[in-house]
């Protein structure tokens, strides 16, 4: 075991764990699931019988078991049944790999303005129209009173997260009012020191991205053969979200292509990831969250981790971290990182970033950790180095 292995394990055990008790986390999850999977679909149906929620798909780090610090962010994909059949939408190859041109077949079904729109625009209107009912349903969510606290609705917003181009994410904001934490309460992970979050209220945001779902064989002319024959994609299909291609030619014609999402397969893959790779993922996410303008978002990290874990299998923590940084260094300088479930989609193209900053930040981290790795565990030298890094990331 190297010093770096010890350091990463400590960083994880002290910084990446939930800071509130296990039963309370379960209660928050229970309320959020109830709201998103029962209350909202029923309410949308009551508000407009033309819309049906086919499925609410768990997405994001909470459901991948890779959320760090607190369960304060939940992500879901809301699948609209009326848009999830080849009868309602027609898809073709988009202008870029990983994107599809999506046409609504039933023109004028979701608006009564009498205006003429392109079939591509009609698809967008149908989702925006659904989103208006989604926001209305969210605003009607009643207070959820539990044993450990009370969940109270605050407001709902259309938010660009993690980038402004994702402007079709509906974010419902809640406040979790905690009851005073009793001593001796069972913790999800035991912390050695006391935290200052014990009696504070917790802000909880629930992100919902509206989409349609289609089986993978519908994408036969759009996705590469490796995707079409992927067992997980065959089982779960793909989703199409509103994220546009934003190329000048498509924008001019008002026919933006839409991003194909592999969320269900990704969440399943991440939740079943080797435990060491999960620790490495959480720690790198934490490290990069302290680096400003790095452009390393969790999707780039996640994709890197998925590729490496498939190639390497179980690995020591320090070695895994070095491989992640090395791999990011290469992909950021090439500007090319393939999506795990679609090798033709370049992830650097869906979220542009300050590539030069990124390259040097990674290089610096990489060199520091390479030095760290060479020091045997237990030697005094590594304490100094870990203190240095802790101060840098603001842990102490
Ligand atoms: Zn396009």
CSV table of C-alpha atoms and ligand atoms in Angstrom, one decimal:
chain,number,residue,atom,x,y,z
A,1,UNK,CA,0.0,0.0,0.0
A,2,UNK,CA,1.4,3.4,-1.0
A,3,UNK,CA,1.1,6.7,0.8
A,4,UNK,CA,-1.2,7.8,-1.9
A,5,UNK,CA,-3.5,4.8,-1.3
A,6,UNK,CA,-3.7,5.9,2.4
A,7,UNK,CA,-4.3,9.5,1.5
A,8,UNK,CA,-7.1,8.8,-0.9
A,9,UNK,CA,-8.8,6.5,1.5
A,10,UNK,CA,-8.6,9.2,4.3
A,11,UNK,CA,-9.8,11.9,1.9
A,12,UNK,CA,-12.8,9.7,1.0
A,13,UNK,CA,-13.6,8.7,4.6
A,14,UNK,CA,-13.5,12.3,5.9
A,15,UNK,CA,-14.7,14.4,3.0
A,16,UNK,CA,-16.8,12.3,0.7
A,17,UNK,CA,-19.3,10.8,3.1
A,18,UNK,CA,-22.9,12.0,3.9
A,19,UNK,CA,-22.7,14.2,6.9
A,20,UNK,CA,-26.2,13.4,8.3
A,21,UNK,CA,-27.5,10.1,9.7
A,22,UNK,CA,-28.4,7.1,7.6
A,23,UNK,CA,-32.1,7.0,8.5
A,24,UNK,CA,-32.5,10.7,7.8
A,25,UNK,CA,-30.9,10.2,4.3
A,26,UNK,CA,-33.4,7.4,3.7
A,27,UNK,CA,-36.3,9.6,4.7
A,28,UNK,CA,-35.3,12.4,2.4
A,29,UNK,CA,-34.9,9.9,-0.4
A,30,UNK,CA,-38.3,8.4,0.4
A,31,UNK,CA,-40.0,11.8,0.2
A,32,UNK,CA,-38.2,12.9,-3.0
A,33,UNK,CA,-39.1,9.6,-4.7
A,34,UNK,CA,-42.7,9.9,-3.6
A,35,UNK,CA,-43.0,13.4,-5.0
A,36,UNK,CA,-41.3,12.7,-8.3
A,37,UNK,CA,-42.6,9.2,-9.1
A,38,UNK,CA,-46.1,9.4,-7.7
A,39,UNK,CA,-47.3,13.0,-6.9
A,40,UNK,CA,-46.0,14.7,-10.0
A,41,UNK,CA,-47.1,12.1,-12.6
A,42,UNK,CA,-50.6,11.9,-11.1
A,43,UNK,CA,-50.9,15.7,-10.9
A,44,UNK,CA,-49.7,16.3,-14.5
A,45,UNK,CA,-52.3,13.8,-15.7
A,46,UNK,CA,-55.0,15.7,-13.7
A,47,UNK,CA,-53.8,19.0,-15.1
A,48,UNK,CA,-53.7,17.8,-18.7
A,49,UNK,CA,-55.0,14.3,-19.7
A,50,UNK,CA,-53.0,14.5,-23.0
A,51,UNK,CA,-49.7,14.0,-21.1
A,52,UNK,CA,-48.7,10.8,-19.4
A,53,UNK,CA,-45.4,10.2,-17.6
A,54,UNK,CA,-44.2,6.8,-18.9
A,55,UNK,CA,-41.4,6.5,-16.4
A,56,UNK,CA,-39.2,8.6,-14.1
A,57,UNK,CA,-35.7,7.4,-14.4
A,58,UNK,CA,-33.2,7.8,-11.6
A,59,UNK,CA,-30.2,9.8,-12.8
A,60,UNK,CA,-27.1,11.5,-11.4
A,61,UNK,CA,-24.7,10.8,-8.6
A,62,UNK,CA,-27.2,10.1,-5.7
A,63,UNK,CA,-28.5,7.0,-7.5
A,64,UNK,CA,-25.0,6.0,-8.7
A,65,UNK,CA,-24.0,6.0,-5.0
A,66,UNK,CA,-21.3,8.5,-5.9
A,67,UNK,CA,-22.8,11.7,-4.3
A,68,UNK,CA,-20.3,13.4,-2.0
A,69,UNK,CA,-21.0,15.4,1.2
A,70,UNK,CA,-24.8,15.6,1.5
A,71,UNK,CA,-27.9,14.1,-0.2
A,72,UNK,CA,-28.9,17.6,-1.4
A,73,UNK,CA,-29.2,17.0,-5.1
A,74,UNK,CA,-31.4,14.5,-6.9
A,75,UNK,CA,-31.6,14.1,-10.7
A,76,UNK,CA,-34.3,12.4,-12.7
A,77,UNK,CA,-35.3,12.0,-16.4
A,78,UNK,CA,-39.0,12.4,-16.9
A,79,UNK,CA,-40.1,10.3,-19.9
A,80,UNK,CA,-43.2,11.5,-21.8
A,81,UNK,CA,-45.3,8.5,-23.0
A,82,UNK,CA,-46.9,10.5,-25.9
A,83,UNK,CA,-43.5,11.3,-27.4
A,84,UNK,CA,-42.0,7.8,-26.9
A,85,UNK,CA,-43.2,5.9,-29.9
A,86,UNK,CA,-42.1,5.9,-33.5
A,87,UNK,CA,-45.7,6.9,-34.4
A,88,UNK,CA,-45.2,10.3,-32.6
A,89,UNK,CA,-41.6,11.1,-33.5
A,90,UNK,CA,-39.3,10.4,-36.5
A,91,UNK,CA,-35.6,10.4,-35.9
A,92,UNK,CA,-32.7,10.7,-38.4
A,93,UNK,CA,-29.0,11.1,-38.2
A,94,UNK,CA,-28.0,14.4,-36.8
A,95,UNK,CA,-25.3,16.8,-38.0
A,96,UNK,CA,-22.9,15.5,-35.3
A,97,UNK,CA,-22.2,12.1,-33.8
A,98,UNK,CA,-24.4,11.4,-30.8
A,99,UNK,CA,-27.2,13.8,-31.9
A,100,UNK,CA,-30.4,13.0,-33.7
A,101,UNK,CA,-32.7,15.1,-35.8
A,102,UNK,CA,-36.1,14.7,-34.2
A,103,UNK,CA,-39.3,15.5,-36.0
A,104,UNK,CA,-42.7,15.4,-34.4
A,105,UNK,CA,-45.1,13.5,-36.7
A,106,UNK,CA,-48.3,14.9,-35.2
A,107,UNK,CA,-47.9,18.6,-36.1
A,108,UNK,CA,-50.0,21.1,-34.1
A,109,UNK,CA,-50.9,18.5,-31.5
A,110,UNK,CA,-49.3,20.4,-28.6
A,111,UNK,CA,-50.2,23.9,-29.5
A,112,UNK,CA,-53.2,25.8,-30.9
A,113,UNK,CA,-51.4,28.9,-32.1
A,114,UNK,CA,-52.2,28.2,-35.7
A,115,UNK,CA,-48.5,29.0,-36.5
A,116,UNK,CA,-46.5,27.0,-38.9
A,117,UNK,CA,-43.4,25.5,-37.3
A,118,UNK,CA,-40.8,23.0,-38.6
A,119,UNK,CA,-41.5,19.5,-37.3
A,120,UNK,CA,-38.2,19.8,-35.3
A,121,UNK,CA,-39.6,23.0,-33.6
A,122,UNK,CA,-42.9,21.1,-32.9
A,123,UNK,CA,-40.9,18.5,-31.0
A,124,UNK,CA,-39.4,21.2,-28.8
A,125,UNK,CA,-42.8,22.9,-28.3
A,126,UNK,CA,-44.3,19.6,-27.1
A,127,UNK,CA,-41.6,19.2,-24.5
A,128,UNK,CA,-41.8,22.8,-23.4
A,129,UNK,CA,-45.5,22.5,-23.1
A,130,UNK,CA,-45.1,19.4,-20.9
A,131,UNK,CA,-42.6,21.3,-18.8
A,132,UNK,CA,-45.1,24.0,-18.1
A,133,UNK,CA,-47.4,21.4,-16.6
A,134,UNK,CA,-44.5,19.8,-14.8
A,135,UNK,CA,-43.6,23.1,-13.1
A,136,UNK,CA,-47.3,23.6,-12.2
A,137,UNK,CA,-47.4,20.2,-10.6
A,138,UNK,CA,-44.2,20.9,-8.6
A,139,UNK,CA,-45.7,24.1,-7.2
A,140,UNK,CA,-48.6,22.0,-5.8
A,141,UNK,CA,-46.3,19.6,-3.8
A,142,UNK,CA,-47.6,19.5,-0.2
A,143,UNK,CA,-45.4,19.6,2.9
A,144,UNK,CA,-43.9,16.2,3.7
A,145,UNK,CA,-43.7,15.6,7.5
A,146,UNK,CA,-41.4,12.9,8.7
A,147,UNK,CA,-39.7,11.4,11.7
A,148,UNK,CA,-36.4,13.2,11.1
A,149,UNK,CA,-37.6,16.4,9.5
A,150,UNK,CA,-40.0,18.2,7.2
A,151,UNK,CA,-39.6,18.7,3.5
A,152,UNK,CA,-41.0,22.1,2.3
A,153,UNK,CA,-41.4,23.2,-1.3
A,154,UNK,CA,-39.7,26.6,-2.1
A,155,UNK,CA,-39.8,27.3,-5.8
A,156,UNK,CA,-39.2,25.9,-9.2
A,157,UNK,CA,-37.0,27.2,-11.9
A,158,UNK,CA,-35.7,26.5,-15.4
A,159,UNK,CA,-32.0,26.2,-14.9
A,160,UNK,CA,-28.9,25.9,-17.0
A,161,UNK,CA,-27.1,23.2,-15.2
A,162,UNK,CA,-24.3,22.2,-15.3
A,163,UNK,CA,-24.0,24.5,-18.3
A,164,UNK,CA,-26.2,27.2,-19.6
A,165,UNK,CA,-26.9,25.2,-22.7
A,166,UNK,CA,-28.8,22.7,-20.6
A,167,UNK,CA,-31.6,25.2,-20.2
A,168,UNK,CA,-34.3,22.6,-20.2
A,169,UNK,CA,-33.7,21.3,-16.8
A,170,UNK,CA,-36.5,22.0,-14.4
A,171,UNK,CA,-35.2,22.5,-10.8
A,172,UNK,CA,-37.6,22.1,-7.9
A,173,UNK,CA,-36.1,23.6,-4.7
A,174,UNK,CA,-37.0,22.3,-1.3
A,175,UNK,CA,-35.9,23.0,2.3
A,176,UNK,CA,-35.3,20.1,4.6
A,177,UNK,CA,-36.0,21.3,8.2
A,178,UNK,CA,-34.1,18.9,10.4
A,179,UNK,CA,-35.3,17.8,13.8
A,180,UNK,CA,-32.5,18.1,16.4
A,181,UNK,CA,-30.1,15.2,15.9
A,182,UNK,CA,-30.0,12.8,18.9
A,183,UNK,CA,-26.6,11.6,20.0
A,184,UNK,CA,-25.9,7.9,19.4
A,185,UNK,CA,-27.9,8.0,16.1
A,186,UNK,CA,-26.7,5.5,13.6
A,187,UNK,CA,-24.5,7.1,10.9
A,188,UNK,CA,-24.2,5.9,7.3
A,189,UNK,CA,-20.5,6.2,7.8
A,190,UNK,CA,-18.9,7.0,11.1
A,191,UNK,CA,-17.2,10.3,11.3
A,192,UNK,CA,-14.5,10.8,13.9
A,193,UNK,CA,-15.1,14.5,14.4
A,194,UNK,CA,-18.3,16.4,14.9
A,195,UNK,CA,-19.8,18.3,12.0
A,196,UNK,CA,-21.3,21.7,12.0
A,197,UNK,CA,-24.2,20.6,9.7
A,198,UNK,CA,-26.0,18.7,12.4
A,199,UNK,CA,-28.7,21.2,13.2
A,200,UNK,CA,-28.8,23.3,10.0
A,201,UNK,CA,-31.6,23.2,7.4
A,202,UNK,CA,-30.6,21.5,4.2
A,203,UNK,CA,-31.4,23.0,0.8
A,204,UNK,CA,-32.4,20.2,-1.5
A,205,UNK,CA,-32.7,20.6,-5.3
A,206,UNK,CA,-34.5,18.1,-7.5
A,207,UNK,CA,-33.5,18.4,-11.2
A,208,UNK,CA,-35.9,16.9,-13.8
A,209,UNK,CA,-35.0,16.6,-17.4
A,210,UNK,CA,-37.9,15.9,-19.7
A,211,UNK,CA,-37.2,13.4,-22.5
A,212,UNK,CA,-38.6,10.7,-24.8
A,213,UNK,CA,-37.6,7.1,-24.8
A,214,UNK,CA,-36.9,4.8,-27.7
A,215,UNK,CA,-35.6,1.3,-28.1
A,216,UNK,CA,-32.0,1.2,-29.3
A,217,UNK,CA,-32.8,-0.5,-32.7
A,218,UNK,CA,-34.6,2.7,-33.8
A,219,UNK,CA,-31.2,4.3,-33.8
A,220,UNK,CA,-29.8,1.8,-36.3
A,221,UNK,CA,-28.6,4.5,-38.7
A,222,UNK,CA,-27.5,6.9,-36.0
A,223,UNK,CA,-25.5,5.0,-33.4
A,224,UNK,CA,-22.3,2.9,-34.1
A,225,UNK,CA,-22.6,-0.9,-34.2
A,226,UNK,CA,-20.8,-1.1,-30.8
A,227,UNK,CA,-23.7,0.9,-29.2
A,228,UNK,CA,-26.4,-1.0,-31.1
A,229,UNK,CA,-25.1,-4.4,-29.8
A,230,UNK,CA,-24.4,-3.2,-26.3
A,231,UNK,CA,-26.5,-5.4,-23.9
A,232,UNK,CA,-27.2,-2.6,-21.5
A,233,UNK,CA,-28.5,-0.3,-24.3
A,234,UNK,CA,-30.5,-3.2,-25.8
A,235,UNK,CA,-32.1,-3.6,-22.3
A,236,UNK,CA,-32.7,0.0,-21.4
A,237,UNK,CA,-33.0,1.8,-24.8
A,238,UNK,CA,-31.9,5.5,-25.2
A,239,UNK,CA,-33.5,8.8,-24.3
A,240,UNK,CA,-33.5,12.0,-26.3
A,241,UNK,CA,-33.3,15.3,-24.4
A,242,UNK,CA,-33.7,18.8,-25.7
A,243,UNK,CA,-30.0,19.7,-25.5
A,244,UNK,CA,-29.5,21.1,-29.1
A,245,UNK,CA,-26.5,20.6,-31.4
A,246,UNK,CA,-26.0,24.4,-31.7
A,247,UNK,CA,-24.3,24.3,-35.1
A,248,UNK,CA,-24.9,27.4,-37.2
A,249,UNK,CA,-26.5,25.5,-40.1
A,250,UNK,CA,-29.1,23.8,-37.9
A,251,UNK,CA,-29.7,27.0,-36.0
A,252,UNK,CA,-30.3,28.9,-39.2
A,253,UNK,CA,-32.8,26.4,-40.4
A,254,UNK,CA,-34.5,26.1,-37.0
A,255,UNK,CA,-33.9,22.4,-37.1
A,256,UNK,CA,-31.6,21.8,-34.1
A,257,UNK,CA,-30.5,18.2,-33.5
A,258,UNK,CA,-31.0,16.8,-30.0
A,259,UNK,CA,-28.6,14.9,-27.8
A,260,UNK,CA,-29.1,11.1,-27.3
A,261,UNK,CA,-28.7,10.1,-23.6
A,262,UNK,CA,-27.6,6.8,-22.2
A,263,UNK,CA,-28.5,7.7,-18.6
A,264,UNK,CA,-30.2,4.5,-17.5
A,265,UNK,CA,-27.3,2.4,-18.7
A,266,UNK,CA,-24.8,4.8,-17.2
A,267,UNK,CA,-26.5,4.9,-13.8
A,268,UNK,CA,-26.7,1.1,-13.7
A,269,UNK,CA,-23.0,0.7,-14.7
A,270,UNK,CA,-21.9,3.3,-12.1
A,271,UNK,CA,-23.9,1.8,-9.3
A,272,UNK,CA,-22.3,-1.6,-10.0
A,273,UNK,CA,-18.8,-0.2,-10.3
A,274,UNK,CA,-15.9,-1.7,-8.3
A,275,UNK,CA,-15.8,-0.1,-4.9
A,276,UNK,CA,-12.2,1.3,-5.3
A,277,UNK,CA,-13.2,2.9,-8.6
A,278,UNK,CA,-16.1,4.6,-6.8
A,279,UNK,CA,-13.8,5.9,-4.2
A,280,UNK,CA,-11.4,7.2,-6.9
A,281,UNK,CA,-14.3,8.8,-8.7
A,282,UNK,CA,-15.7,10.6,-5.6
A,283,UNK,CA,-12.2,11.8,-4.6
A,284,UNK,CA,-11.4,13.2,-8.1
A,285,UNK,CA,-14.8,14.9,-8.2
A,286,UNK,CA,-14.0,16.5,-4.8
A,287,UNK,CA,-10.5,17.5,-5.9
A,288,UNK,CA,-11.7,19.1,-9.2
A,289,UNK,CA,-14.5,20.9,-7.4
A,290,UNK,CA,-11.8,23.0,-5.8
A,291,UNK,CA,-10.1,23.9,-9.0
A,292,UNK,CA,-11.6,26.9,-10.6
A,293,UNK,CA,-12.3,27.0,-14.4
A,294,UNK,CA,-11.0,23.5,-14.8
A,295,UNK,CA,-13.7,22.4,-17.1
A,296,UNK,CA,-13.5,19.0,-15.6
A,297,UNK,CA,-17.2,18.2,-15.0
A,298,UNK,CA,-18.4,15.0,-13.5
A,299,UNK,CA,-19.4,13.7,-16.9
A,300,UNK,CA,-15.8,13.8,-18.2
A,301,UNK,CA,-14.6,12.2,-15.0
A,302,UNK,CA,-17.3,9.6,-15.1
A,303,UNK,CA,-16.6,8.6,-18.7
A,304,UNK,CA,-12.9,8.4,-18.0
A,305,UNK,CA,-13.6,6.1,-14.9
A,306,UNK,CA,-15.9,3.9,-17.0
A,307,UNK,CA,-13.3,3.3,-19.7
A,308,UNK,CA,-10.5,2.7,-17.2
A,309,UNK,CA,-12.4,0.4,-14.9
A,310,UNK,CA,-13.5,-1.7,-17.8
A,311,UNK,CA,-9.9,-2.0,-19.0
A,312,UNK,CA,-8.2,-2.4,-15.7
A,313,UNK,CA,-10.6,-4.2,-13.3
A,314,UNK,CA,-10.0,-3.8,-9.6
A,315,UNK,CA,-7.1,-1.5,-8.8
A,316,UNK,CA,-5.3,0.1,-5.9
A,317,UNK,CA,-6.6,3.6,-5.1
A,318,UNK,CA,-3.4,5.6,-5.7
A,319,UNK,CA,-2.7,3.8,-9.0
A,320,UNK,CA,-6.3,4.4,-10.2
A,321,UNK,CA,-6.1,8.1,-9.4
A,322,UNK,CA,-2.8,8.4,-11.3
A,323,UNK,CA,-4.4,6.6,-14.3
A,324,UNK,CA,-7.4,8.9,-14.2
A,325,UNK,CA,-5.2,12.0,-14.3
A,326,UNK,CA,-3.0,10.6,-17.0
A,327,UNK,CA,-6.0,9.7,-19.1
A,328,UNK,CA,-7.5,13.2,-18.6
A,329,UNK,CA,-4.2,14.8,-19.5
A,330,UNK,CA,-4.2,12.9,-22.8
A,331,UNK,CA,-7.8,13.5,-23.6
A,332,UNK,CA,-7.7,17.2,-22.8
A,333,UNK,CA,-4.7,17.8,-24.9
A,334,UNK,CA,-6.2,15.8,-27.8
A,335,UNK,CA,-9.6,17.4,-27.2
A,336,UNK,CA,-11.1,13.9,-27.6
A,337,UNK,CA,-12.9,11.7,-25.1
A,338,UNK,CA,-15.3,9.1,-26.3
A,339,UNK,CA,-18.6,8.6,-24.5
A,340,UNK,CA,-18.6,5.1,-22.8
A,341,UNK,CA,-21.9,4.0,-24.5
A,342,UNK,CA,-21.2,5.8,-27.9
A,343,UNK,CA,-17.6,5.8,-28.9
A,344,UNK,CA,-18.3,8.3,-31.8
A,345,UNK,CA,-19.6,11.0,-29.4
A,346,UNK,CA,-16.8,13.3,-28.2
A,347,UNK,CA,-17.5,14.5,-24.7
A,348,UNK,CA,-15.3,17.5,-25.1
A,349,UNK,CA,-17.6,18.7,-27.8
A,350,UNK,CA,-20.8,18.6,-25.6
A,351,UNK,CA,-19.3,20.8,-22.9
A,352,UNK,CA,-16.6,23.0,-24.1
A,353,UNK,CA,-14.1,24.2,-21.5
A,354,UNK,CA,-10.9,26.1,-20.9
A,355,UNK,CA,-8.9,23.3,-22.4
A,356,UNK,CA,-5.5,24.9,-21.7
A,357,UNK,CA,-6.2,25.7,-18.1
A,358,UNK,CA,-7.5,22.2,-17.7
A,359,UNK,CA,-4.4,20.6,-19.2
A,360,UNK,CA,-2.0,22.4,-16.9
A,361,UNK,CA,-4.2,21.9,-13.8
A,362,UNK,CA,-4.2,18.2,-14.5
A,363,UNK,CA,-0.5,18.1,-15.2
A,364,UNK,CA,0.2,19.8,-11.8
A,365,UNK,CA,-2.1,17.3,-9.9
A,366,UNK,CA,-0.6,14.4,-11.8
A,367,UNK,CA,3.0,15.4,-10.9
A,368,UNK,CA,2.1,16.0,-7.2
A,369,UNK,CA,0.4,12.6,-6.9
A,370,UNK,CA,3.2,10.8,-8.8
A,371,UNK,CA,5.7,12.1,-6.1
A,372,UNK,CA,3.2,11.0,-3.4
A,373,UNK,CA,2.9,7.5,-4.8
A,374,UNK,CA,6.6,6.9,-4.5
A,375,UNK,CA,6.8,7.6,-0.8
A,376,UNK,CA,6.2,4.4,1.2
A,377,UNK,CA,3.1,4.5,3.6
A,378,UNK,CA,3.9,5.5,7.1
A,379,UNK,CA,6.9,7.7,6.4
A,380,UNK,CA,6.8,11.2,7.8
A,381,UNK,CA,7.3,12.9,4.5
A,382,UNK,CA,3.9,12.0,3.2
A,383,UNK,CA,2.2,13.9,6.1
A,384,UNK,CA,3.7,17.1,4.9
A,385,UNK,CA,2.4,16.5,1.4
A,386,UNK,CA,-1.1,15.5,2.6
A,387,UNK,CA,-1.2,18.7,4.7
A,388,UNK,CA,-0.2,20.7,1.7
A,389,UNK,CA,-3.0,19.2,-0.5
A,390,UNK,CA,-5.5,19.4,2.3
A,391,UNK,CA,-4.8,23.1,2.7
A,392,UNK,CA,-5.1,23.6,-1.0
A,393,UNK,CA,-8.5,22.0,-1.3
A,394,UNK,CA,-9.6,23.8,1.9
A,395,UNK,CA,-10.2,20.7,4.0
A,396,UNK,CA,-8.6,22.0,7.1
B,1,LIG,ZN1,-27.6,19.7,-35.9
